[in-house]
Structure formats: structure tokens, C-alpha cells
Coordinates of C-alpha atoms in Angstrom, one line a residue:
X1 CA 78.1 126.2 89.0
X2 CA 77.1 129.5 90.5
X3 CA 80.6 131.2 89.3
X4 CA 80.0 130.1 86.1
X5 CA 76.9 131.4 85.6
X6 CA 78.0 134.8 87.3
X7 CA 80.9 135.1 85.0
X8 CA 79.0 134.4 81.4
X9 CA 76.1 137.1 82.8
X10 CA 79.4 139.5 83.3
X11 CA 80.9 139.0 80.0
X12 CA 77.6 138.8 78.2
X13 CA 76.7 142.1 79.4
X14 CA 79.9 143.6 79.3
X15 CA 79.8 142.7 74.9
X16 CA 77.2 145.8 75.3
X17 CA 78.1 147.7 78.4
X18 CA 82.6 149.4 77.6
X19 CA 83.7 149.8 81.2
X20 CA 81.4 149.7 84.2
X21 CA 82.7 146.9 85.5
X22 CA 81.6 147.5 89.0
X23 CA 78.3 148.7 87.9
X24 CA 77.9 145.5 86.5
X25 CA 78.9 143.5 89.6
X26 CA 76.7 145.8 91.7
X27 CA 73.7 145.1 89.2
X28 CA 74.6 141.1 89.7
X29 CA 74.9 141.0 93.2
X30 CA 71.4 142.7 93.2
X31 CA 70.4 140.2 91.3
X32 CA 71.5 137.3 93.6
X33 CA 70.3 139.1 96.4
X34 CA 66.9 139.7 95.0
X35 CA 67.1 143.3 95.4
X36 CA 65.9 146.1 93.0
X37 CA 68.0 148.7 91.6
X38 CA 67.8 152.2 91.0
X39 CA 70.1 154.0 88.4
X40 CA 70.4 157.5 88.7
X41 CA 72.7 159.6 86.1
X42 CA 72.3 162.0 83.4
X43 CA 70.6 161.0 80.3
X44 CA 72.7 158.9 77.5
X45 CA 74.8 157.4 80.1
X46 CA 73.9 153.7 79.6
X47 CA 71.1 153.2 82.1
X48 CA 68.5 151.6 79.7
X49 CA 71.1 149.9 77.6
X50 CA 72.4 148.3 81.0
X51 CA 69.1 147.1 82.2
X52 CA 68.2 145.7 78.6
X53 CA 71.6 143.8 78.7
X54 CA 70.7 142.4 81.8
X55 CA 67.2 141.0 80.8
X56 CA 68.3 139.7 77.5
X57 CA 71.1 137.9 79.3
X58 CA 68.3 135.8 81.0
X59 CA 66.4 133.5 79.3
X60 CA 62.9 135.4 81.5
X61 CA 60.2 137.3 80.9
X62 CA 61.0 141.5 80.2
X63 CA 58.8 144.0 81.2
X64 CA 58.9 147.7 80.3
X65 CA 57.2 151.0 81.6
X66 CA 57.8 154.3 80.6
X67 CA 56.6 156.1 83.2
X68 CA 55.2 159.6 82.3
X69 CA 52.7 161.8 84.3
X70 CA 49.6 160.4 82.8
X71 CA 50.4 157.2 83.6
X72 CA 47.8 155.1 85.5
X73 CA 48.2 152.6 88.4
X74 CA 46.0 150.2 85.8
X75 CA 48.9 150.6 83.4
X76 CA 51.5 149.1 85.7
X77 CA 49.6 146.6 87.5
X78 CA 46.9 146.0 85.0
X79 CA 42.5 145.7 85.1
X80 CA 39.6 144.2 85.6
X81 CA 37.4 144.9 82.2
X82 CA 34.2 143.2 81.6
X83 CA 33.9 140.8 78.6
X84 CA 30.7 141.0 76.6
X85 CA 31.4 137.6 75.1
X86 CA 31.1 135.5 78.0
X87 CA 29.2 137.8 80.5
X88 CA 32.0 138.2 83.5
X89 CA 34.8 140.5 84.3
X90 CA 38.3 139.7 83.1
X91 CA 41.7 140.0 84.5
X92 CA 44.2 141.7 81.8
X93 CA 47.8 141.4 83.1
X94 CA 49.9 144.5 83.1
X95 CA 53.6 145.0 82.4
X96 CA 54.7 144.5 86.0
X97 CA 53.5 140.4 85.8
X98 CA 57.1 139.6 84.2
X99 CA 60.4 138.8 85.9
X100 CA 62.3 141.6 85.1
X101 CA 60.5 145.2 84.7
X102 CA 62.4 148.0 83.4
X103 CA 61.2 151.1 85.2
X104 CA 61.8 153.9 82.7
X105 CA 62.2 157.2 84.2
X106 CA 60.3 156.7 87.5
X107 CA 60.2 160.0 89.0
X108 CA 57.9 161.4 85.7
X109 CA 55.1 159.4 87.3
X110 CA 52.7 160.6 89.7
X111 CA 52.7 159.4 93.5
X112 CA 50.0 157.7 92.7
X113 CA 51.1 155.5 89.8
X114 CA 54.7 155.4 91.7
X115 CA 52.4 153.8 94.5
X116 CA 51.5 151.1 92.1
X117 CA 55.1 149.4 92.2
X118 CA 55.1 149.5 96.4
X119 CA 53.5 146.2 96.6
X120 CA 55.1 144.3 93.6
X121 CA 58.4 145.3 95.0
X122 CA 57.5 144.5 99.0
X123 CA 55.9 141.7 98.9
X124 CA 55.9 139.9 95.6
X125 CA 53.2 140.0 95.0
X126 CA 50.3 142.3 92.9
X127 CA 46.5 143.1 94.2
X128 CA 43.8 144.3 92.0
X129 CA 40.2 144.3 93.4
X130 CA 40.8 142.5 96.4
X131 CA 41.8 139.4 94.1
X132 CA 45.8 139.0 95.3
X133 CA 48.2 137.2 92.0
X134 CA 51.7 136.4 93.3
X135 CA 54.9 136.8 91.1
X136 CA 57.0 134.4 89.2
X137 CA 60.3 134.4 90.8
X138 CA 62.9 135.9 90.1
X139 CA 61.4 139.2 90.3
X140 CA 63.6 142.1 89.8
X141 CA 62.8 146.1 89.2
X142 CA 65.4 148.1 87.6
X143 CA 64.1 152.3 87.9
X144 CA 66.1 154.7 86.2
X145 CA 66.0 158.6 86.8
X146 CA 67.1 161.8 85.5
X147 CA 68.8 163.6 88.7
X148 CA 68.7 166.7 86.1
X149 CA 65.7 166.9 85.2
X150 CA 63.5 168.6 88.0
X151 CA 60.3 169.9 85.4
X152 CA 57.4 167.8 85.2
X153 CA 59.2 165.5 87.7
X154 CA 58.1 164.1 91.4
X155 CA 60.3 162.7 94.2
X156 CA 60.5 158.8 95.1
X157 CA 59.1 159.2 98.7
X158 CA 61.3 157.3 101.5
X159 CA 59.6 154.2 101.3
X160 CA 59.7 154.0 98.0
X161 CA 63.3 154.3 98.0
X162 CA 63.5 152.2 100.8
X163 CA 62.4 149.2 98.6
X164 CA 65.7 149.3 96.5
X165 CA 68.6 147.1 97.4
X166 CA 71.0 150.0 95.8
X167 CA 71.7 152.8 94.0
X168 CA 74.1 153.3 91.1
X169 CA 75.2 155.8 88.7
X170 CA 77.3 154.6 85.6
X171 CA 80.7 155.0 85.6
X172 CA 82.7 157.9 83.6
X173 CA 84.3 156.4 80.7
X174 CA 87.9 156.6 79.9
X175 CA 88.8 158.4 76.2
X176 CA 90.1 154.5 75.6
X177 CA 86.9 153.2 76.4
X178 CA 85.1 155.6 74.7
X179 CA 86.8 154.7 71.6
X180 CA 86.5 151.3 72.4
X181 CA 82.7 152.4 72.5
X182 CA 83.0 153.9 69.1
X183 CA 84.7 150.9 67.3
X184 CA 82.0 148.6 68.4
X185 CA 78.8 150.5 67.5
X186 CA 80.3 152.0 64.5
X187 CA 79.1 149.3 62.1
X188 CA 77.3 147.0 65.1
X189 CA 74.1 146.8 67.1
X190 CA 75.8 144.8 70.1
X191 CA 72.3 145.0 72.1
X192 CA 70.2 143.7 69.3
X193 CA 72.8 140.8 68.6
X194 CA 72.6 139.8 72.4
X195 CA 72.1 136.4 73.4
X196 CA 70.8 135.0 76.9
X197 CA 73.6 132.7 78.5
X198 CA 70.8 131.1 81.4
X199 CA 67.8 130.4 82.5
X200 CA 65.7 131.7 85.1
X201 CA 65.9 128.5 87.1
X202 CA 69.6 129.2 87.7
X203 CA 68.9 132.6 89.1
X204 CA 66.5 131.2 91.4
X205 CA 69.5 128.7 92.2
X206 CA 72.2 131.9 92.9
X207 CA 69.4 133.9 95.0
X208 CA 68.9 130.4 97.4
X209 CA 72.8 130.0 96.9
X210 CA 73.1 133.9 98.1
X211 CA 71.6 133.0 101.8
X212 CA 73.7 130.2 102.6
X213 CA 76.9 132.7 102.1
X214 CA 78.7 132.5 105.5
X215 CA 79.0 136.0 107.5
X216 CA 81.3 135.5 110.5
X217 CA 79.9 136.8 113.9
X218 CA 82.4 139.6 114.2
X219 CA 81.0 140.5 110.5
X220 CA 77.6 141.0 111.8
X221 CA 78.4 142.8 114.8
X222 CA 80.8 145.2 112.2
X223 CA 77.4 145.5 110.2
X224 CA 75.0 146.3 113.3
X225 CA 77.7 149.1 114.7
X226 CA 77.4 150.5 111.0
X227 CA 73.8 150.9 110.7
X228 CA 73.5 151.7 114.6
X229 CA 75.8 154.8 113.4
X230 CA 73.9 156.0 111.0
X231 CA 71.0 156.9 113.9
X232 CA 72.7 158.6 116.0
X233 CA 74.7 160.6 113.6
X234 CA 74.5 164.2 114.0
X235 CA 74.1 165.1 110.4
X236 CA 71.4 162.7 109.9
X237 CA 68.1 163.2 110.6
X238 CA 66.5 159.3 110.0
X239 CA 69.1 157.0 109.7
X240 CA 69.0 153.4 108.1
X241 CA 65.7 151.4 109.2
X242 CA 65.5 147.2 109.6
X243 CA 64.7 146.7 106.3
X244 CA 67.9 148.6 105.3
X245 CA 69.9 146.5 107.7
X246 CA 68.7 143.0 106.4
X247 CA 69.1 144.6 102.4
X248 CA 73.0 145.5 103.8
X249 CA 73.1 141.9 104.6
X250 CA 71.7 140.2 102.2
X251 CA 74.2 142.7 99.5
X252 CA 77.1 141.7 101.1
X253 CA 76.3 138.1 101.0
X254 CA 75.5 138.8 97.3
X255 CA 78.8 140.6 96.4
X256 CA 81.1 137.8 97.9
X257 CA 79.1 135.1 95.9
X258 CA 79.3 137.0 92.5
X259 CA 83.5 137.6 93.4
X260 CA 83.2 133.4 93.8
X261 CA 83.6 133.6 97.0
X262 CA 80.9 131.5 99.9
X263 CA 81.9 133.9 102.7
X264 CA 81.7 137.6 103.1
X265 CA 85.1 139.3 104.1
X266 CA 85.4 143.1 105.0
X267 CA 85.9 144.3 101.2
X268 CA 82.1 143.0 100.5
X269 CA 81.3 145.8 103.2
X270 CA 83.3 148.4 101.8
X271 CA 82.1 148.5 98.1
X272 CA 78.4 147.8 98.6
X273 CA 77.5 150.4 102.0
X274 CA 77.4 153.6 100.1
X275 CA 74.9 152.3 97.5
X276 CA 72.9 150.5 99.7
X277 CA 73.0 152.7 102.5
X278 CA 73.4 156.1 101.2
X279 CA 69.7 156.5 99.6
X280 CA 68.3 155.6 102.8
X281 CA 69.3 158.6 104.9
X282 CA 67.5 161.1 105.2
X283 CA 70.1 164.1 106.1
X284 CA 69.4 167.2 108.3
X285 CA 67.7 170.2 106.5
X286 CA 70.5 172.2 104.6
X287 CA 72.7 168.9 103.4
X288 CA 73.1 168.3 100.3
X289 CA 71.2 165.1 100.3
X290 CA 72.8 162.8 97.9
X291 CA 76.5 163.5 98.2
X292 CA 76.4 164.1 102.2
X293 CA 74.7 161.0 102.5
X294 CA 77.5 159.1 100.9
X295 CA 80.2 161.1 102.5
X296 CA 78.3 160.3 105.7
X297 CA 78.7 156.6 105.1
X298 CA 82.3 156.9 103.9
X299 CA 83.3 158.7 107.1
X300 CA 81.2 155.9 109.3
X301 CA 83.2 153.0 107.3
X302 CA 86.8 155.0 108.1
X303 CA 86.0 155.3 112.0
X304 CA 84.2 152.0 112.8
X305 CA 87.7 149.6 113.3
X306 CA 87.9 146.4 110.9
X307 CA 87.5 143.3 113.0
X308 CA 90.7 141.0 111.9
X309 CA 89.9 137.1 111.7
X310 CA 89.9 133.9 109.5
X311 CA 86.4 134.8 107.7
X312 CA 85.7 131.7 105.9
X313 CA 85.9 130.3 109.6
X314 CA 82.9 128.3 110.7

């Protein structure tokens, strides 16, 4: 059931979304994984369109936020406003009380409103004076930013960016693709013509599905000497904390379920480290953050030795 489901969310998506076929695994296995996601790439590269596809793929609730710098926590989270007709204070729901919230350029936001999405993303979970509402699973945050644009604009802090599973950057297209591209759109809107192909109840299904994926023992230890690396790296100045070690886990497990597989092998490891490790890092002053941090994790994967065993094994 699970690869079914998996593969009409791939092909549905991919009637918008020419190439980006990893992208669109990586956005899945998110997805199973119940991990947020944080595209980062120039503008007109897809990034909306890909988390649009997404939520009108699932038959849930869509939320949208474009974040700008006089955005207000109230606007994300929403109020408490008092209601003349019946006397009492009111509880109006804000954008974030959905099941998937597209988070449209983040890093415009103040700290402050940025602030407003810590909780939401933690925990679950949304408080407004004192008065705690939990979220409907599934529950899934898709940010996009501008690496570009640097006016009017203020960095995710580290535990902001701790709270995403990943982050991805759309994929170059090909000129076939890109014609591909123009031969679609040219007389269609494939994005408004977009069906959903399941319900949330069978998300909920893949994300319990996602924890019973088997890791093999010499797999975890692999995984621990990976994120151990990363602290005592000499380039690095704060290397991968627990909550990045249990999102590492919980990816893998993820990316073997939406390649049909119930157990992780070392390829999982491989493709889903530098996205889910690399925004994590925070590198020694003079790096260039973003691609050091990924080389970083590339040179980790080559060193560390690939334990060689039967992985679907119990």
C-alpha cells in the first residue's frame, strides 16, 4: 500500500514539477519522516510551484504565509479578539492551524515573527495566551528563501534551522527538460489542473510505517561515527546536535521506504546526509558556510569505511 501511495504522490507531482526527481523524493521522504523542509535557490526556480504540488496532491488542509517584515507573530499563529456580541474573548485561528503551511520567503520576516513558527514546528503544537491548541497531524512546513537576496532580509538563527529535516535547492534543468517545460505550459496550467491522489489518513499511515523501517546495528553505529565526526572536525565550529542525529535517522528510514524498500541500506545514508546534515553545521569563522558545510559532509561520508552485511537481516 505504502509504495503505491508513494509512487502516485511522485507522478502527480512530477505532471507539474520537469526533472527534479530527487528533489521530489527528498520532499517525500520528508514527508514520511515528518520533517520540514527548507528550499533554498534563486527566485523562479520552482520552489513555490513544488510545495503547491505537494499540498494539492494531498487531500489536507493548505496553509500559506508570505512572510514580509511587517509581519506579526498574530498573523502566523493567530489572536485572541474580544466579541461584542456575546461578551468574551474569541480565538481566531491563523494560517499555521492546517496540515501543510507553505512558508513563503522566511528570512523577509523579523526574528520575532520567525519565532512564531519555533513551537508549531517543535512540538506540534501552537500557544496563544497561555491557552495551548495541538495540531492535526500530519503537520508539515515547507520555507522557501532567496539565498540572493540579502536587503531587507534576516538570517534563520541555528535553532530555527535546526527544526528542518532538510535542505534542498532545485535541480538545474537540462535544455530537454526545459523544453519539455515549455511544451507543457505553453497552452496549460498543469498546477491549476492538479488533482489530490490521497488522503491524509494515508500519510499518517507512511509516517507510522516510516518508524518500523529496519536499520541494522552496524547502520547505526555507521550513523553515530558520522555525526560524532562532525564535532570533532577541525573546520567546524558546532557540529550536529541530538536532534540532528535522530532527524538523520528518521531521513534514512524515510528514503528507503519511499525507494519501496522496509530497510535502510548504505545508499539511504549517502543521498540524504548533506541535506540533512549540512544546514546544521556551523563552520569556523572564514568558511564559506553553505558549500564548506556540505563538502565537509561529503569528505566525512568518503573516510568513514562502509560496514558490508545482509541489511534487511533481522
Amino acid at each position: 500500500m505504502e509504495n503505491n501511495v508513494l509512487q502516485q504522490l511522485k507522478e502527480n507531482i512530477a505532471k507539474v514539477m520537469i526533472g527534479n526527481e530527487r528533489t521530489i523524493e527528498l520532499v517525500l521522504t520528508c514527508l514520511v519522516a515528518k520533517g520540514h523542509i527548507l528550499l533554498e535557490d534563486v527566485p523562479g526556480t520552482g520552489k513555490t510551484v513544488m510545495a503547491k504540488s505537494l499540498a494539492k496532491s494531498v487531500e489536507a488542509e493548505f496553509g500559506r504565509i508570505q512572510f514580509t517584515p511587517d509581519l506579526l507573530p498574530s498573523d502566523v499563529t493567530g489572536l485572541n479578539y474580544f466579541d461584542a456580541k456575546s461578551g468574551e474573548f474569541v480565538f481566531s485561528k491563523g494560517p499555521a492551524f492546517c496540515n501543510i503551511l507553505l512558508a513563503d520567503e522566511i528570512n523577509r520576516a523579523t526574528p520575532k515573527t520567525q519565532s512564531s513558527l519555533l513551537e508549531c514546528m517543535a512540538e506540534r503544537q501552537i500557544t496563544v495566551d497561555g491557552v495551548t491548541r495541538p495540531l492535526e497531524e500530519p503537520f508539515l512546513v515547507i520555507a522557501t528563501q532567496n539565498p540572493l537576496e540579502t536587503l531587507g532580509t534576516f538570517p534563520l538563527p541555528e535553532a530555527q534551522m535546526d527544526r528542518f529535516l532538510m535542505k534542498l535547492s532545485m535541480e538545474a534543468l537540462s535544455p530537454a527538460e526545459e523544453t519539455q517545460m515549455i511544451a507543457r505550459f505553453l497552452t496549460e496550467e498543469p498546477l491549476a489542473e492538479l488533482s489530490s491522489v490521497c488522503q491524509k489518513e494515508e500519510i499518517r499511515t507512511l509516517q507510522e510505517a516510516c518508524k518500523e523501517v529496519y536499520l541494522h546495528p552496524e547502520l547505526v553505529q555507521y550513523l553515530v561515527r558520522i555525526v560524532q565526526e562532525t564535532r570533532v572536525n577541525s573546520k567546524i565550529a558546532s557540529g550536529v546536535s541530538p536532534r540532528g542525529t535522530l532527524a538523520f535517522l528518521r531521513a534514512v528510514q524515510g528514503h528507503a521506504l519511499v525507494q519501496g524498500r522496509n530497510y535502510v541500506v548504505p545508499e539511504d545514508f549517502k543521498t540524504v546526509a548533506v541535506p540533512v546534515l549540512a544546514h546544521r553545521l556551523t563552520m569556523q569563522i572564514g568558511a564559506d558556510d553553505g558549500r564548506d558545510a556540505e563538502s565537509v559532509i561529503e569528505e566525512i561520508l568518503n573516510r568513514i569505511d562502509l560496514p558490508t552485511e545482509n541489511w534487511s537481516g533481522r
